[in-house]
Amino acid sequence: MAQKKLPAPDEMSFLDHLEDLRWHLIRATLSIAIAGTIAFLAKGFIFDVLLFGPSKGDFWTYDILCRISNFMGVDGGFCFDELPFTLQSRTMGGQFSAHIWVSITAGFVIAFPYVIYEFWKFVAPAMKENEKNTSRGFIAISSILFFLGVLFGYYVVTPLSINFLGTYQVSSIVLNEFDIGSYISLVRSSVIASGLLFELPIIIFFLTKVGVVTPMFLRKYRKYALIIVLILAAIITPPDLVSQIVVAIPILILYEVSILIAVIVYKREAKKLNTKP
């Protein structure tokens, strides 16, 4: 079915905007479905190499963290040959369901730049020409930040979480035999949450542009942000110094970058209004 041609943005009614949004959502969903289908067919690589990689003792992150721990003289528990837990499927459709959901997640990650592109195409008609020019790098920057966050979640947050939870025991009598759904949920939440967390500079950019936050506000509450970051690092990582530092530093850097972005945007907006920043 051919897409209905919509009127010019300044002539569009509320229903026309909804129709336009519907087509953007359809195309974004189709891109995720196509990428997800490719991920579904690449089952061996997606599961054996990517998904189950952090559950193996020779995973790249464990080797690096082992060296860092030895260098700092801290026993972080990262020097091992094998993690003491097994994965299993407890339901008839458990593995097939896991395959489907992992493919959808992988499809979203792969298609993220196009999803962002469709979002930009929807809001672009409401922008002025100079705003369009300054936001053309939005897709590339947001995609780069998202993929950096995904890599951070996969190579840092996920191994730290798996290492801690996979080796934690209240008693030697209780064996760690995890359901595949629980394991996948941990990996998925770590990767997606980190990817979205790395979008903080983009979020601050828009919040500053519309006047919701200012550089002064971000600087004023920097110490509270530091406390929140340390608490967050303590929650998602094992209770040792090395792990918490590894997770906290990138988040703090993102916050400082967000302040810098807020300063630039705030000055530009103030200049437009002929006011002193």
PDB file of C-alpha atoms in Angstrom:
ATOM      1  CA  MET A   1       0.000   0.000   0.000  1.00  0.00           C
ATOM      2  CA  ALA A   2       1.443   3.374  -1.006  1.00  0.00           C
ATOM      3  CA  GLN A   3       2.011   5.982   1.669  1.00  0.00           C
ATOM      4  CA  LYS A   4      -0.531   8.789   1.670  1.00  0.00           C
ATOM      5  CA  LYS A   5       0.940  12.131   0.624  1.00  0.00           C
ATOM      6  CA  LEU A   6       0.696  14.606   3.472  1.00  0.00           C
ATOM      7  CA  PRO A   7       0.243  18.387   3.171  1.00  0.00           C
ATOM      8  CA  ALA A   8       2.936  20.917   4.043  1.00  0.00           C
ATOM      9  CA  PRO A   9       3.906  20.986   7.760  1.00  0.00           C
ATOM     10  CA  ASP A  10       2.341  24.421   8.354  1.00  0.00           C
ATOM     11  CA  GLU A  11      -0.946  23.204   6.830  1.00  0.00           C
ATOM     12  CA  MET A  12      -1.146  19.894   8.698  1.00  0.00           C
ATOM     13  CA  SER A  13      -3.911  19.254  11.207  1.00  0.00           C
ATOM     14  CA  PHE A  14      -3.528  17.205  14.378  1.00  0.00           C
ATOM     15  CA  LEU A  15      -4.738  14.082  12.556  1.00  0.00           C
ATOM     16  CA  ASP A  16      -2.268  14.733   9.737  1.00  0.00           C
ATOM     17  CA  HIS A  17       0.561  14.839  12.296  1.00  0.00           C
ATOM     18  CA  LEU A  18      -0.652  11.545  13.763  1.00  0.00           C
ATOM     19  CA  GLU A  19      -0.712  10.025  10.285  1.00  0.00           C
ATOM     20  CA  ASP A  20       2.817  11.272   9.665  1.00  0.00           C
ATOM     21  CA  LEU A  21       3.969   9.873  13.017  1.00  0.00           C
ATOM     22  CA  ARG A  22       2.342   6.526  12.190  1.00  0.00           C
ATOM     23  CA  TRP A  23       4.392   6.145   9.013  1.00  0.00           C
ATOM     24  CA  HIS A  24       7.610   7.079  10.801  1.00  0.00           C
ATOM     25  CA  LEU A  25       6.855   4.460  13.476  1.00  0.00           C
ATOM     26  CA  ILE A  26       6.036   1.852  10.816  1.00  0.00           C
ATOM     27  CA  ARG A  27       9.325   2.430   8.992  1.00  0.00           C
ATOM     28  CA  ALA A  28      11.296   2.392  12.264  1.00  0.00           C
ATOM     29  CA  THR A  29       9.583  -0.859  13.301  1.00  0.00           C
ATOM     30  CA  LEU A  30      10.275  -2.423   9.896  1.00  0.00           C
ATOM     31  CA  SER A  31      13.968  -1.538  10.200  1.00  0.00           C
ATOM     32  CA  ILE A  32      14.103  -3.256  13.595  1.00  0.00           C
ATOM     33  CA  ALA A  33      12.275  -6.286  12.164  1.00  0.00           C
ATOM     34  CA  ILE A  34      14.696  -6.575   9.228  1.00  0.00           C
ATOM     35  CA  ALA A  35      17.761  -6.219  11.452  1.00  0.00           C
ATOM     36  CA  GLY A  36      16.195  -8.647  13.935  1.00  0.00           C
ATOM     37  CA  THR A  37      15.655 -11.203  11.170  1.00  0.00           C
ATOM     38  CA  ILE A  38      19.337 -10.997  10.247  1.00  0.00           C
ATOM     39  CA  ALA A  39      20.246 -11.475  13.921  1.00  0.00           C
ATOM     40  CA  PHE A  40      17.829 -14.430  14.116  1.00  0.00           C
ATOM     41  CA  LEU A  41      19.598 -16.156  11.219  1.00  0.00           C
ATOM     42  CA  ALA A  42      23.022 -15.483  12.799  1.00  0.00           C
ATOM     43  CA  LYS A  43      22.102 -17.544  15.862  1.00  0.00           C
ATOM     44  CA  GLY A  44      25.520 -19.123  16.339  1.00  0.00           C
ATOM     45  CA  PHE A  45      27.406 -15.838  16.402  1.00  0.00           C
ATOM     46  CA  ILE A  46      24.809 -13.943  18.444  1.00  0.00           C
ATOM     47  CA  PHE A  47      24.564 -16.582  21.193  1.00  0.00           C
ATOM     48  CA  ASP A  48      27.864 -18.472  21.300  1.00  0.00           C
ATOM     49  CA  VAL A  49      30.155 -15.500  20.669  1.00  0.00           C
ATOM     50  CA  LEU A  50      28.306 -12.384  21.850  1.00  0.00           C
ATOM     51  CA  LEU A  51      25.659 -13.353  24.380  1.00  0.00           C
ATOM     52  CA  PHE A  52      27.535 -16.139  26.174  1.00  0.00           C
ATOM     53  CA  GLY A  53      30.953 -14.504  25.800  1.00  0.00           C
ATOM     54  CA  PRO A  54      30.835 -12.799  29.250  1.00  0.00           C
ATOM     55  CA  SER A  55      30.016 -16.151  30.880  1.00  0.00           C
ATOM     56  CA  LYS A  56      33.382 -17.614  29.852  1.00  0.00           C
ATOM     57  CA  GLY A  57      36.544 -17.288  31.907  1.00  0.00           C
ATOM     58  CA  ASP A  58      38.665 -16.205  28.925  1.00  0.00           C
ATOM     59  CA  PHE A  59      36.467 -13.176  28.165  1.00  0.00           C
ATOM     60  CA  TRP A  60      38.570 -10.115  27.274  1.00  0.00           C
ATOM     61  CA  THR A  61      37.258  -7.967  30.148  1.00  0.00           C
ATOM     62  CA  TYR A  62      38.164 -10.474  32.847  1.00  0.00           C
ATOM     63  CA  ASP A  63      41.745 -10.631  31.610  1.00  0.00           C
ATOM     64  CA  ILE A  64      42.069  -6.821  31.652  1.00  0.00           C
ATOM     65  CA  LEU A  65      40.456  -6.473  35.093  1.00  0.00           C
ATOM     66  CA  CYS A  66      42.661  -9.251  36.447  1.00  0.00           C
ATOM     67  CA  ARG A  67      45.748  -7.319  35.369  1.00  0.00           C
ATOM     68  CA  ILE A  68      44.388  -4.055  36.792  1.00  0.00           C
ATOM     69  CA  SER A  69      43.561  -5.724  40.115  1.00  0.00           C
ATOM     70  CA  ASN A  70      47.037  -7.256  40.360  1.00  0.00           C
ATOM     71  CA  PHE A  71      48.648  -3.922  39.504  1.00  0.00           C
ATOM     72  CA  MET A  72      46.660  -2.100  42.204  1.00  0.00           C
ATOM     73  CA  GLY A  73      47.215  -4.890  44.701  1.00  0.00           C
ATOM     74  CA  VAL A  74      43.476  -5.456  45.077  1.00  0.00           C
ATOM     75  CA  ASP A  75      41.863  -8.875  44.948  1.00  0.00           C
ATOM     76  CA  GLY A  76      38.908  -8.205  42.681  1.00  0.00           C
ATOM     77  CA  GLY A  77      38.153 -11.848  41.978  1.00  0.00           C
ATOM     78  CA  PHE A  78      38.686 -11.498  38.234  1.00  0.00           C
ATOM     79  CA  CYS A  79      41.515 -14.002  37.850  1.00  0.00           C
ATOM     80  CA  PHE A  80      39.865 -17.341  37.096  1.00  0.00           C
ATOM     81  CA  ASP A  81      39.567 -19.953  34.370  1.00  0.00           C
ATOM     82  CA  GLU A  82      35.858 -20.694  34.614  1.00  0.00           C
ATOM     83  CA  LEU A  83      32.795 -19.137  36.243  1.00  0.00           C
ATOM     84  CA  PRO A  84      31.095 -21.505  38.718  1.00  0.00           C
ATOM     85  CA  PHE A  85      27.577 -21.575  37.280  1.00  0.00           C
ATOM     86  CA  THR A  86      25.601 -23.304  34.540  1.00  0.00           C
ATOM     87  CA  LEU A  87      22.812 -22.141  32.243  1.00  0.00           C
ATOM     88  CA  GLN A  88      19.690 -24.144  31.570  1.00  0.00           C
ATOM     89  CA  SER A  89      16.224 -23.838  30.039  1.00  0.00           C
ATOM     90  CA  ARG A  90      13.386 -24.878  32.348  1.00  0.00           C
ATOM     91  CA  THR A  91      10.473 -24.541  29.917  1.00  0.00           C
ATOM     92  CA  MET A  92       9.623 -26.191  26.596  1.00  0.00           C
ATOM     93  CA  GLY A  93       9.647 -22.938  24.669  1.00  0.00           C
ATOM     94  CA  GLY A  94      12.384 -21.309  26.722  1.00  0.00           C
ATOM     95  CA  GLN A  95      15.155 -21.461  24.141  1.00  0.00           C
ATOM     96  CA  PHE A  96      12.923 -20.454  21.222  1.00  0.00           C
ATOM     97  CA  SER A  97      11.498 -17.541  23.224  1.00  0.00           C
ATOM     98  CA  ALA A  98      15.027 -16.488  24.163  1.00  0.00           C
ATOM     99  CA  HIS A  99      16.031 -16.637  20.491  1.00  0.00           C
ATOM    100  CA  ILE A 100      13.126 -14.370  19.502  1.00  0.00           C
ATOM    101  CA  TRP A 101      13.698 -11.739  22.184  1.00  0.00           C
ATOM    102  CA  VAL A 102      17.449 -11.654  21.686  1.00  0.00           C
ATOM    103  CA  SER A 103      16.881 -11.132  17.955  1.00  0.00           C
ATOM    104  CA  ILE A 104      14.486  -8.244  18.642  1.00  0.00           C
ATOM    105  CA  THR A 105      16.982  -6.630  21.024  1.00  0.00           C
ATOM    106  CA  ALA A 106      19.821  -7.075  18.534  1.00  0.00           C
ATOM    107  CA  GLY A 107      17.578  -5.649  15.814  1.00  0.00           C
ATOM    108  CA  PHE A 108      16.926  -2.529  17.884  1.00  0.00           C
ATOM    109  CA  VAL A 109      20.644  -2.030  18.543  1.00  0.00           C
ATOM    110  CA  ILE A 110      21.585  -2.511  14.888  1.00  0.00           C
ATOM    111  CA  ALA A 111      18.758  -0.330  13.549  1.00  0.00           C
ATOM    112  CA  PHE A 112      19.175   2.427  16.162  1.00  0.00           C
ATOM    113  CA  PRO A 113      20.671   5.000  13.722  1.00  0.00           C
ATOM    114  CA  TYR A 114      17.714   4.574  11.366  1.00  0.00           C
ATOM    115  CA  VAL A 115      15.223   4.759  14.257  1.00  0.00           C
ATOM    116  CA  ILE A 116      16.828   8.046  15.322  1.00  0.00           C
ATOM    117  CA  TYR A 117      16.728   9.209  11.695  1.00  0.00           C
ATOM    118  CA  GLU A 118      12.962   8.606  11.549  1.00  0.00           C
ATOM    119  CA  PHE A 119      12.544  10.532  14.804  1.00  0.00           C
ATOM    120  CA  TRP A 120      14.542  13.426  13.374  1.00  0.00           C
ATOM    121  CA  LYS A 121      12.511  13.383  10.150  1.00  0.00           C
ATOM    122  CA  PHE A 122       9.330  13.704  12.195  1.00  0.00           C
ATOM    123  CA  VAL A 123      10.457  16.729  14.242  1.00  0.00           C
ATOM    124  CA  ALA A 124      12.539  18.414  11.495  1.00  0.00           C
ATOM    125  CA  PRO A 125       9.577  20.123   9.732  1.00  0.00           C
ATOM    126  CA  ALA A 126       8.842  22.067  12.933  1.00  0.00           C
ATOM    127  CA  MET A 127      12.405  23.431  13.077  1.00  0.00           C
ATOM    128  CA  LYS A 128      13.674  26.667  11.607  1.00  0.00           C
ATOM    129  CA  GLU A 129      16.297  26.476   8.870  1.00  0.00           C
ATOM    130  CA  ASN A 130      19.165  27.448  11.185  1.00  0.00           C
ATOM    131  CA  GLU A 131      17.999  24.872  13.749  1.00  0.00           C
ATOM    132  CA  LYS A 132      18.004  22.185  11.070  1.00  0.00           C
ATOM    133  CA  ASN A 133      21.571  23.073  10.119  1.00  0.00           C
ATOM    134  CA  THR A 134      22.801  22.884  13.715  1.00  0.00           C
ATOM    135  CA  SER A 135      21.015  19.584  14.362  1.00  0.00           C
ATOM    136  CA  ARG A 136      22.200  17.704  11.272  1.00  0.00           C
ATOM    137  CA  GLY A 137      24.875  15.969  13.320  1.00  0.00           C
ATOM    138  CA  PHE A 138      22.245  14.782  15.785  1.00  0.00           C
ATOM    139  CA  ILE A 139      21.838  11.365  14.158  1.00  0.00           C
ATOM    140  CA  ALA A 140      25.559  10.625  13.972  1.00  0.00           C
ATOM    141  CA  ILE A 141      26.354  11.901  17.476  1.00  0.00           C
ATOM    142  CA  SER A 142      23.422  10.159  19.162  1.00  0.00           C
ATOM    143  CA  SER A 143      24.241   6.915  17.334  1.00  0.00           C
ATOM    144  CA  ILE A 144      27.917   7.078  18.332  1.00  0.00           C
ATOM    145  CA  LEU A 145      26.984   7.755  21.960  1.00  0.00           C
ATOM    146  CA  PHE A 146      24.485   4.895  21.945  1.00  0.00           C
ATOM    147  CA  PHE A 147      26.976   2.403  20.499  1.00  0.00           C
ATOM    148  CA  LEU A 148      29.630   3.548  22.977  1.00  0.00           C
ATOM    149  CA  GLY A 149      27.119   2.930  25.753  1.00  0.00           C
ATOM    150  CA  VAL A 150      26.280  -0.504  24.345  1.00  0.00           C
ATOM    151  CA  LEU A 151      29.984  -1.408  24.265  1.00  0.00           C
ATOM    152  CA  PHE A 152      30.414  -0.097  27.811  1.00  0.00           C
ATOM    153  CA  GLY A 153      27.427  -2.147  28.981  1.00  0.00           C
ATOM    154  CA  TYR A 154      28.666  -5.268  27.206  1.00  0.00           C
ATOM    155  CA  TYR A 155      32.354  -5.104  28.078  1.00  0.00           C
ATOM    156  CA  VAL A 156      32.135  -3.516  31.531  1.00  0.00           C
ATOM    157  CA  VAL A 157      28.742  -3.628  33.268  1.00  0.00           C
ATOM    158  CA  THR A 158      27.729  -7.103  32.055  1.00  0.00           C
ATOM    159  CA  PRO A 159      30.972  -8.942  32.998  1.00  0.00           C
ATOM    160  CA  LEU A 160      31.093  -7.243  36.405  1.00  0.00           C
ATOM    161  CA  SER A 161      27.484  -8.193  37.111  1.00  0.00           C
ATOM    162  CA  ILE A 162      27.874 -11.757  35.853  1.00  0.00           C
ATOM    163  CA  ASN A 163      31.100 -12.254  37.781  1.00  0.00           C
ATOM    164  CA  PHE A 164      29.538 -11.050  41.034  1.00  0.00           C
ATOM    165  CA  LEU A 165      26.118 -12.702  40.761  1.00  0.00           C
ATOM    166  CA  GLY A 166      27.469 -15.870  39.154  1.00  0.00           C
ATOM    167  CA  THR A 167      29.980 -16.492  41.942  1.00  0.00           C
ATOM    168  CA  TYR A 168      27.864 -15.296  44.882  1.00  0.00           C
ATOM    169  CA  GLN A 169      26.676 -18.048  47.233  1.00  0.00           C
ATOM    170  CA  VAL A 170      24.901 -17.949  50.570  1.00  0.00           C
ATOM    171  CA  SER A 171      25.995 -21.556  51.149  1.00  0.00           C
ATOM    172  CA  SER A 172      28.101 -24.144  49.346  1.00  0.00           C
ATOM    173  CA  ILE A 173      25.029 -26.393  49.393  1.00  0.00           C
ATOM    174  CA  VAL A 174      23.188 -24.111  46.950  1.00  0.00           C
ATOM    175  CA  LEU A 175      24.354 -24.441  43.348  1.00  0.00           C
ATOM    176  CA  ASN A 176      24.178 -21.603  40.842  1.00  0.00           C
ATOM    177  CA  GLU A 177      22.107 -22.983  37.967  1.00  0.00           C
ATOM    178  CA  PHE A 178      20.534 -20.043  36.159  1.00  0.00           C
ATOM    179  CA  ASP A 179      17.648 -20.060  33.731  1.00  0.00           C
ATOM    180  CA  ILE A 180      18.586 -18.783  30.289  1.00  0.00           C
ATOM    181  CA  GLY A 181      15.869 -16.130  30.509  1.00  0.00           C
ATOM    182  CA  SER A 182      17.387 -14.679  33.687  1.00  0.00           C
ATOM    183  CA  TYR A 183      20.860 -14.553  32.138  1.00  0.00           C
ATOM    184  CA  ILE A 184      19.621 -12.916  28.933  1.00  0.00           C
ATOM    185  CA  SER A 185      17.594 -10.383  30.921  1.00  0.00           C
ATOM    186  CA  LEU A 186      20.727  -9.312  32.814  1.00  0.00           C
ATOM    187  CA  VAL A 187      22.767  -8.904  29.620  1.00  0.00           C
ATOM    188  CA  ARG A 188      19.948  -7.111  27.790  1.00  0.00           C
ATOM    189  CA  SER A 189      19.212  -4.655  30.614  1.00  0.00           C
ATOM    190  CA  SER A 190      22.923  -3.892  31.111  1.00  0.00           C
ATOM    191  CA  VAL A 191      23.531  -3.230  27.413  1.00  0.00           C
ATOM    192  CA  ILE A 192      20.360  -1.271  26.601  1.00  0.00           C
ATOM    193  CA  ALA A 193      20.406   0.750  29.836  1.00  0.00           C
ATOM    194  CA  SER A 194      24.041   1.732  29.269  1.00  0.00           C
ATOM    195  CA  GLY A 195      23.313   2.682  25.659  1.00  0.00           C
ATOM    196  CA  LEU A 196      20.455   4.953  26.719  1.00  0.00           C
ATOM    197  CA  LEU A 197      22.475   6.346  29.647  1.00  0.00           C
ATOM    198  CA  PHE A 198      25.160   7.496  27.218  1.00  0.00           C
ATOM    199  CA  GLU A 199      22.510   9.635  25.500  1.00  0.00           C
ATOM    200  CA  LEU A 200      22.703  12.007  28.509  1.00  0.00           C
ATOM    201  CA  PRO A 201      24.572  14.758  26.561  1.00  0.00           C
ATOM    202  CA  ILE A 202      21.877  14.694  23.857  1.00  0.00           C
ATOM    203  CA  ILE A 203      19.119  14.907  26.467  1.00  0.00           C
ATOM    204  CA  ILE A 204      20.862  17.811  28.218  1.00  0.00           C
ATOM    205  CA  PHE A 205      21.252  19.546  24.846  1.00  0.00           C
ATOM    206  CA  PHE A 206      17.493  19.560  24.245  1.00  0.00           C
ATOM    207  CA  LEU A 207      16.580  20.336  27.863  1.00  0.00           C
ATOM    208  CA  THR A 208      18.914  23.338  27.800  1.00  0.00           C
ATOM    209  CA  LYS A 209      17.574  24.479  24.441  1.00  0.00           C
ATOM    210  CA  VAL A 210      13.997  24.557  25.729  1.00  0.00           C
ATOM    211  CA  GLY A 211      15.063  26.195  28.989  1.00  0.00           C
ATOM    212  CA  VAL A 212      14.371  23.317  31.384  1.00  0.00           C
ATOM    213  CA  VAL A 213      17.964  23.167  32.708  1.00  0.00           C
ATOM    214  CA  THR A 214      20.880  25.611  32.746  1.00  0.00           C
ATOM    215  CA  PRO A 215      24.652  25.217  33.211  1.00  0.00           C
ATOM    216  CA  MET A 216      24.298  26.872  36.613  1.00  0.00           C
ATOM    217  CA  PHE A 217      21.762  24.277  37.670  1.00  0.00           C
ATOM    218  CA  LEU A 218      24.007  21.405  36.567  1.00  0.00           C
ATOM    219  CA  ARG A 219      27.036  22.882  38.345  1.00  0.00           C
ATOM    220  CA  LYS A 220      25.057  23.591  41.503  1.00  0.00           C
ATOM    221  CA  TYR A 221      23.916  19.981  41.800  1.00  0.00           C
ATOM    222  CA  ARG A 222      27.201  18.428  40.636  1.00  0.00           C
ATOM    223  CA  LYS A 223      27.986  17.099  44.138  1.00  0.00           C
ATOM    224  CA  TYR A 224      24.589  15.413  44.316  1.00  0.00           C
ATOM    225  CA  ALA A 225      25.172  13.929  40.872  1.00  0.00           C
ATOM    226  CA  LEU A 226      28.501  12.572  42.115  1.00  0.00           C
ATOM    227  CA  ILE A 227      26.771  10.851  45.042  1.00  0.00           C
ATOM    228  CA  ILE A 228      24.122   9.376  42.736  1.00  0.00           C
ATOM    229  CA  VAL A 229      26.801   8.090  40.351  1.00  0.00           C
ATOM    230  CA  LEU A 230      28.722   6.429  43.194  1.00  0.00           C
ATOM    231  CA  ILE A 231      25.526   4.837  44.520  1.00  0.00           C
ATOM    232  CA  LEU A 232      24.647   3.650  41.010  1.00  0.00           C
ATOM    233  CA  ALA A 233      28.135   2.202  40.543  1.00  0.00           C
ATOM    234  CA  ALA A 234      27.879   0.427  43.897  1.00  0.00           C
ATOM    235  CA  ILE A 235      24.509  -1.097  42.950  1.00  0.00           C
ATOM    236  CA  ILE A 236      25.416  -2.434  39.502  1.00  0.00           C
ATOM    237  CA  THR A 237      28.946  -3.613  40.323  1.00  0.00           C
ATOM    238  CA  PRO A 238      30.548  -5.966  42.845  1.00  0.00           C
ATOM    239  CA  PRO A 239      31.466  -4.388  46.207  1.00  0.00           C
ATOM    240  CA  ASP A 240      35.123  -3.716  45.399  1.00  0.00           C
ATOM    241  CA  LEU A 241      36.968  -0.486  44.641  1.00  0.00           C
ATOM    242  CA  VAL A 242      38.235  -1.380  41.163  1.00  0.00           C
ATOM    243  CA  SER A 243      34.797  -2.239  39.749  1.00  0.00           C
ATOM    244  CA  GLN A 244      33.130   0.870  41.158  1.00  0.00           C
ATOM    245  CA  ILE A 245      35.843   3.166  39.779  1.00  0.00           C
ATOM    246  CA  VAL A 246      35.671   1.526  36.335  1.00  0.00           C
ATOM    247  CA  VAL A 247      31.912   2.144  36.111  1.00  0.00           C
ATOM    248  CA  ALA A 248      31.799   5.554  37.823  1.00  0.00           C
ATOM    249  CA  ILE A 249      34.463   7.339  35.746  1.00  0.00           C
ATOM    250  CA  PRO A 250      32.674   7.199  32.331  1.00  0.00           C
ATOM    251  CA  ILE A 251      29.395   8.339  33.902  1.00  0.00           C
ATOM    252  CA  LEU A 252      31.106  11.301  35.565  1.00  0.00           C
ATOM    253  CA  ILE A 253      32.784  12.197  32.265  1.00  0.00           C
ATOM    254  CA  LEU A 254      29.377  12.148  30.572  1.00  0.00           C
ATOM    255  CA  TYR A 255      28.009  14.514  33.206  1.00  0.00           C
ATOM    256  CA  GLU A 256      30.895  16.959  32.710  1.00  0.00           C
ATOM    257  CA  VAL A 257      30.463  16.779  28.923  1.00  0.00           C
ATOM    258  CA  SER A 258      26.757  17.506  29.439  1.00  0.00           C
ATOM    259  CA  ILE A 259      27.651  20.645  31.434  1.00  0.00           C
ATOM    260  CA  LEU A 260      29.938  21.803  28.611  1.00  0.00           C
ATOM    261  CA  ILE A 261      27.183  21.237  26.067  1.00  0.00           C
ATOM    262  CA  ALA A 262      24.707  23.109  28.274  1.00  0.00           C
ATOM    263  CA  VAL A 263      27.117  26.088  28.444  1.00  0.00           C
ATOM    264  CA  ILE A 264      27.426  26.240  24.646  1.00  0.00           C
ATOM    265  CA  VAL A 265      23.678  25.962  24.056  1.00  0.00           C
ATOM    266  CA  TYR A 266      22.867  28.449  26.824  1.00  0.00           C
ATOM    267  CA  LYS A 267      25.218  31.064  25.385  1.00  0.00           C
ATOM    268  CA  ARG A 268      23.781  30.618  21.904  1.00  0.00           C
ATOM    269  CA  GLU A 269      20.220  30.992  23.159  1.00  0.00           C
ATOM    270  CA  ALA A 270      21.199  34.029  25.247  1.00  0.00           C
ATOM    271  CA  LYS A 271      22.886  35.596  22.229  1.00  0.00           C
ATOM    272  CA  LYS A 272      19.719  35.170  20.190  1.00  0.00           C
ATOM    273  CA  LEU A 273      17.744  36.995  22.869  1.00  0.00           C
ATOM    274  CA  ASN A 274      20.455  39.672  23.160  1.00  0.00           C
ATOM    275  CA  THR A 275      20.848  38.939  26.850  1.00  0.00           C
ATOM    276  CA  LYS A 276      23.923  38.344  28.931  1.00  0.00           C
ATOM    277  CA  PRO A 277      24.528  34.638  29.731  1.00  0.00           C
TER     278      PRO A 277
END
